[in-house]
Short mmCIF file of C-alpha atoms in Angstrom, two decimals:
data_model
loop_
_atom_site.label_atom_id
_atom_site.label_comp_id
_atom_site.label_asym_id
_atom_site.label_seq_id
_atom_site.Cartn_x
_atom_site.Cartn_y
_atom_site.Cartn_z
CA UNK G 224 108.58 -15.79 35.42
CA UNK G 225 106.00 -15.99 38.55
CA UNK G 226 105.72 -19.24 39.57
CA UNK G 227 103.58 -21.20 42.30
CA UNK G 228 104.90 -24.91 43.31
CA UNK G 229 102.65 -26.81 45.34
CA UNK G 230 101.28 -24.12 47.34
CA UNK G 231 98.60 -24.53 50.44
CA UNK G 232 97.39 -21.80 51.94
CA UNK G 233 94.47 -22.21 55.71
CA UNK G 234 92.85 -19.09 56.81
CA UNK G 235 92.11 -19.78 60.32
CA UNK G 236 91.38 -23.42 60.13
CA UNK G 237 89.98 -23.37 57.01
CA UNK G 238 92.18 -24.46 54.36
CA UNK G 239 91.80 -22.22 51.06
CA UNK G 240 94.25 -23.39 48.79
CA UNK G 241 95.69 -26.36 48.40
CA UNK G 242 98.52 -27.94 46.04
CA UNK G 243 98.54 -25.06 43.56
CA UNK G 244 100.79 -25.70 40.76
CA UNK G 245 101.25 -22.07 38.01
CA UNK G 246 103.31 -20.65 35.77
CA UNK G 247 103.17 -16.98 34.50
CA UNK G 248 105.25 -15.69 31.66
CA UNK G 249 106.31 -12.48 31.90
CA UNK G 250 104.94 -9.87 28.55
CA UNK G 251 101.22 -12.66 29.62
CA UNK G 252 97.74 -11.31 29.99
CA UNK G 253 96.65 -14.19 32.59
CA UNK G 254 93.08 -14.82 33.50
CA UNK G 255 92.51 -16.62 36.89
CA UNK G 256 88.92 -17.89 36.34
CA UNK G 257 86.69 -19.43 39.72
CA UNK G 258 83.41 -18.83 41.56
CA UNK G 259 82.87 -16.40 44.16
CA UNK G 260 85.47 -18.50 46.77
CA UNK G 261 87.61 -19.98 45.00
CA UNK G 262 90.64 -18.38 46.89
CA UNK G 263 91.33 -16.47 43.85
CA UNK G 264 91.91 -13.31 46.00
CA UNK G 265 93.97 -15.34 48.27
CA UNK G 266 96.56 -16.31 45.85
CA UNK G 267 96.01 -12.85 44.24
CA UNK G 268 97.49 -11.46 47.91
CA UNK G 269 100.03 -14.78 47.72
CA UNK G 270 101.24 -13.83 44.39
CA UNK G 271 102.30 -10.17 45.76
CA UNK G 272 103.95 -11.07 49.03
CA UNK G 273 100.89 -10.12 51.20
CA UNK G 274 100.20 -13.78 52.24
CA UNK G 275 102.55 -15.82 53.48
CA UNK G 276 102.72 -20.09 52.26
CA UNK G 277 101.55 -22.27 54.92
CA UNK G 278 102.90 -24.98 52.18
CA UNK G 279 105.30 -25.03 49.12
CA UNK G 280 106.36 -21.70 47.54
CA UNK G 281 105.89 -18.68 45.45
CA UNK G 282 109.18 -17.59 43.41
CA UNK G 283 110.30 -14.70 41.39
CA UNK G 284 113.09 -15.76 39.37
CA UNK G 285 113.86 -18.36 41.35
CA UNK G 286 113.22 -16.27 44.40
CA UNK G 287 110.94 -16.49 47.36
CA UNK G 288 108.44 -13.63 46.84
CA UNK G 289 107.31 -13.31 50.60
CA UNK G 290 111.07 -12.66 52.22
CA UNK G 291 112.54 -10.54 49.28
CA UNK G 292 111.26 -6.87 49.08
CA UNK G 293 113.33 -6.68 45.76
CA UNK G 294 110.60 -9.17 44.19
CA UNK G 295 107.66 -7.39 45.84
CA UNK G 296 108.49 -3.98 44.54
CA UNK G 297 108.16 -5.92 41.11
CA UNK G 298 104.38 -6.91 42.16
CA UNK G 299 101.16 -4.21 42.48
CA UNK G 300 98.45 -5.84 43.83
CA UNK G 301 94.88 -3.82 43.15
CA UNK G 302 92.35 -5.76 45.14
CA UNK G 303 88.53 -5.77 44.43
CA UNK G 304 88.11 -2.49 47.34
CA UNK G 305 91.68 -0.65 46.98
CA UNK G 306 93.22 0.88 49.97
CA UNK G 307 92.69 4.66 50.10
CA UNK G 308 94.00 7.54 52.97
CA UNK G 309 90.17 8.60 53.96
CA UNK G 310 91.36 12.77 52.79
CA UNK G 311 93.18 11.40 49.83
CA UNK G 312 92.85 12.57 46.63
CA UNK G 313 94.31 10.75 43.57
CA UNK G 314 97.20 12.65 43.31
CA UNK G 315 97.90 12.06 47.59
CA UNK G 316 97.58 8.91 46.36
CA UNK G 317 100.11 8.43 43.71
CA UNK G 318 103.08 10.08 45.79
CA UNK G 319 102.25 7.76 48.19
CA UNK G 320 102.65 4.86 45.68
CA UNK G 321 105.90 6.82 44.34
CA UNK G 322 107.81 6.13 48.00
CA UNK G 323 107.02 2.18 46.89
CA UNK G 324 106.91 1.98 43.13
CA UNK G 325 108.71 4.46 40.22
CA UNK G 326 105.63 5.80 39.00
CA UNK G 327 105.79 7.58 35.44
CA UNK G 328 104.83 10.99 35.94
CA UNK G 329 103.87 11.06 31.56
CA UNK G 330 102.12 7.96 31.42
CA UNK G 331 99.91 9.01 34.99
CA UNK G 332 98.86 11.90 33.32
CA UNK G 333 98.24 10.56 29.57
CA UNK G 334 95.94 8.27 31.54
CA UNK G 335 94.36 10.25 33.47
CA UNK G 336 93.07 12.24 30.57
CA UNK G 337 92.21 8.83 28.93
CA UNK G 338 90.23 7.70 32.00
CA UNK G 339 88.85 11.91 32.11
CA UNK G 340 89.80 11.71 36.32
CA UNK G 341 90.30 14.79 37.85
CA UNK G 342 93.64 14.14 40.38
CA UNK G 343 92.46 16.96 43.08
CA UNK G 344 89.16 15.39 43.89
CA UNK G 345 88.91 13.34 46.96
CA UNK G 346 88.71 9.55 46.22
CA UNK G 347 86.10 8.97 48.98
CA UNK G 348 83.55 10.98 46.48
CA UNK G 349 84.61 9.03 43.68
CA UNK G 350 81.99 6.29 42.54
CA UNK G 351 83.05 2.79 42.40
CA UNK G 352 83.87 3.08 38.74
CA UNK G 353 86.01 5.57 39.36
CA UNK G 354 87.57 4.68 42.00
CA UNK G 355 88.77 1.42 39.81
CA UNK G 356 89.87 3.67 37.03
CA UNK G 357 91.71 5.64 39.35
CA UNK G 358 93.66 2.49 41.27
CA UNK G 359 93.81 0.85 37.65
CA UNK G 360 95.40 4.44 36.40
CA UNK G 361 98.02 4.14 39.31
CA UNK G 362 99.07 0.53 38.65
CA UNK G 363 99.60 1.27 34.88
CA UNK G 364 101.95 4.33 35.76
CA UNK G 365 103.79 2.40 38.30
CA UNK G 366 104.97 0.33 35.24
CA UNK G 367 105.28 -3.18 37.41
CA UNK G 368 106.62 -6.09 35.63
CA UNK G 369 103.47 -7.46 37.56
CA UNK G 370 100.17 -5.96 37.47
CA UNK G 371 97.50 -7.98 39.85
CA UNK G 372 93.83 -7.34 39.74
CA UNK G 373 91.08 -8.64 41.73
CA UNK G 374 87.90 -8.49 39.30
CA UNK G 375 89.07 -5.81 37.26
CA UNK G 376 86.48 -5.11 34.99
CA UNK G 377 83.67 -4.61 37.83
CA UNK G 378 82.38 -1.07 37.42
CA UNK G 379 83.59 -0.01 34.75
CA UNK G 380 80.92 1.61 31.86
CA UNK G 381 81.67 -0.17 28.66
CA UNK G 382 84.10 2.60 26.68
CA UNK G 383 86.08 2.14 29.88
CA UNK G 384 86.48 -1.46 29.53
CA UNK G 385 87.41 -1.24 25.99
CA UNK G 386 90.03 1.26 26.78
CA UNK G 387 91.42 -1.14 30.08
CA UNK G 388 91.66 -3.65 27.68
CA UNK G 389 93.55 -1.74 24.80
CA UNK G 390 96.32 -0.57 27.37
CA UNK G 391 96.45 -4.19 29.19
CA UNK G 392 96.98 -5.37 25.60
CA UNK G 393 99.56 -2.68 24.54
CA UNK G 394 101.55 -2.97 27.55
CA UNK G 395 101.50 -6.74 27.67
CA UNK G 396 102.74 -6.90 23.85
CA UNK G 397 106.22 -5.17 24.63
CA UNK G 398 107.25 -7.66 27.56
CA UNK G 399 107.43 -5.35 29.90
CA UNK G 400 104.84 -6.04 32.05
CA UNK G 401 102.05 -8.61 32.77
CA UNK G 402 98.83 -8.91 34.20
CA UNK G 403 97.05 -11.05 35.94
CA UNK G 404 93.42 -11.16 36.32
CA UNK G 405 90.96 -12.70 38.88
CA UNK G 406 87.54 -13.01 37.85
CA UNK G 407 84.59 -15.19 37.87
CA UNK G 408 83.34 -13.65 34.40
CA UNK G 409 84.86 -16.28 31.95
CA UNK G 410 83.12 -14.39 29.00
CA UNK G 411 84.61 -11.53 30.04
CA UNK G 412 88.28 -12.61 29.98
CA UNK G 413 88.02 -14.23 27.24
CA UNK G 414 88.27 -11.49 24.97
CA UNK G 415 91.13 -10.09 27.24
CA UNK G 416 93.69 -12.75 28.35
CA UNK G 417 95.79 -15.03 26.37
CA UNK G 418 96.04 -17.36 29.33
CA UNK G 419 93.86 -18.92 31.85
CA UNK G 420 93.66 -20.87 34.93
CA UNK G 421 90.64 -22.46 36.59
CA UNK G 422 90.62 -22.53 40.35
CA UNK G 423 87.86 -24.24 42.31
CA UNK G 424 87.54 -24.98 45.89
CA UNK G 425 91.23 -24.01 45.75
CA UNK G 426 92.43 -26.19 43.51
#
């Protein structure tokens, strides 16, 4: 279990988060629900180890996320504009993940015929749907026992979404891993997660 106690969290001198109290069960599909700056992203990058607490504390089985590399290797953070080598291609891209992460070479390629991505083309020519399958493709392989996804669903064509949701699902249901989605598309989730939080002016 991921937990936050009584987290606060300024960027700058603004303060973005303050007293957050959450639990998340592991084998959980877990929607985190809020307007456009909420500090959903914030706690997103919290949640993985990115962010440090200016306040309380994020814990992995009872251990501090931010000062354990053993917890953050448990973590994959995909953020709303994923991080990509500017002459990468998706397959530069996944042995870069593998020197992080234990990525499963027959799940990577079982989705990458679901998602119909071909792993030699340069990610900077993808479009922005693709570029989220891709990144979404990479965090499903990697198998974390925490998936975290800032707005998930954004550009993706409908058959994609219904797939994304189908493997979220199927993963989710054998405890092995869970996922946590930020959004501000409560209809949306709704149909996804089995869990929510509602986060608004960081609280």
């Amino acid at each position: 279990m991921i937990e936050c106690r009584n987290v606060y969290k300024f960027l700058g001198k603004k303060q973005v988060l303050q007293d957050v109290n959450l639990r998340i069960p592991d084998g959980s599909i877990f929607g985190l629900i809020g307007p456009n700056g909420a500090g959903k992203s914030t706690l997103l990058r919290m949640l993985a180890g990115i962010y440090q607490c200016d306040g309380g504390q994020i814990v992995l089985d009872e251990e501090r996320v931010f000062d354990h590399p053993s917890c953050k290797r448990q973590i994959m953070f995909i953020s709303d504009e994923p991080f990509q080598f500017f002459h990468a291609t998706l397959k530069d891209m996944k042995n870069f993940y593998q020197d992080w992460y234990r990525v499963d070479e027959r799940l990577y390629h079982h989705y990458l015929n679901l998602f119909h991505l071909d792993e030699n083309q340069l990610l900077k020519n993808f479009s922005k749907g693709m570029k989220r399958q891709a990144f979404i493709l990479l965090g499903l392989a990697a198998s974390p026992r925490y998936l975290l996804l800032d707005e998930a669903f954004d550009g993706l064509d409908p058959m994609m979404r219904h797939h994304f949701k189908n493997v979220i699902s199927e993963r989710s249901a054998d405890q092995k891993m869970s996922v946590i989605i930020a959004s501000h598309d409560l209809k949306e989730m709704e149909a996804s997660c089995d869990m929510f939080a509602m986060l608004e002016s960081g609280q």
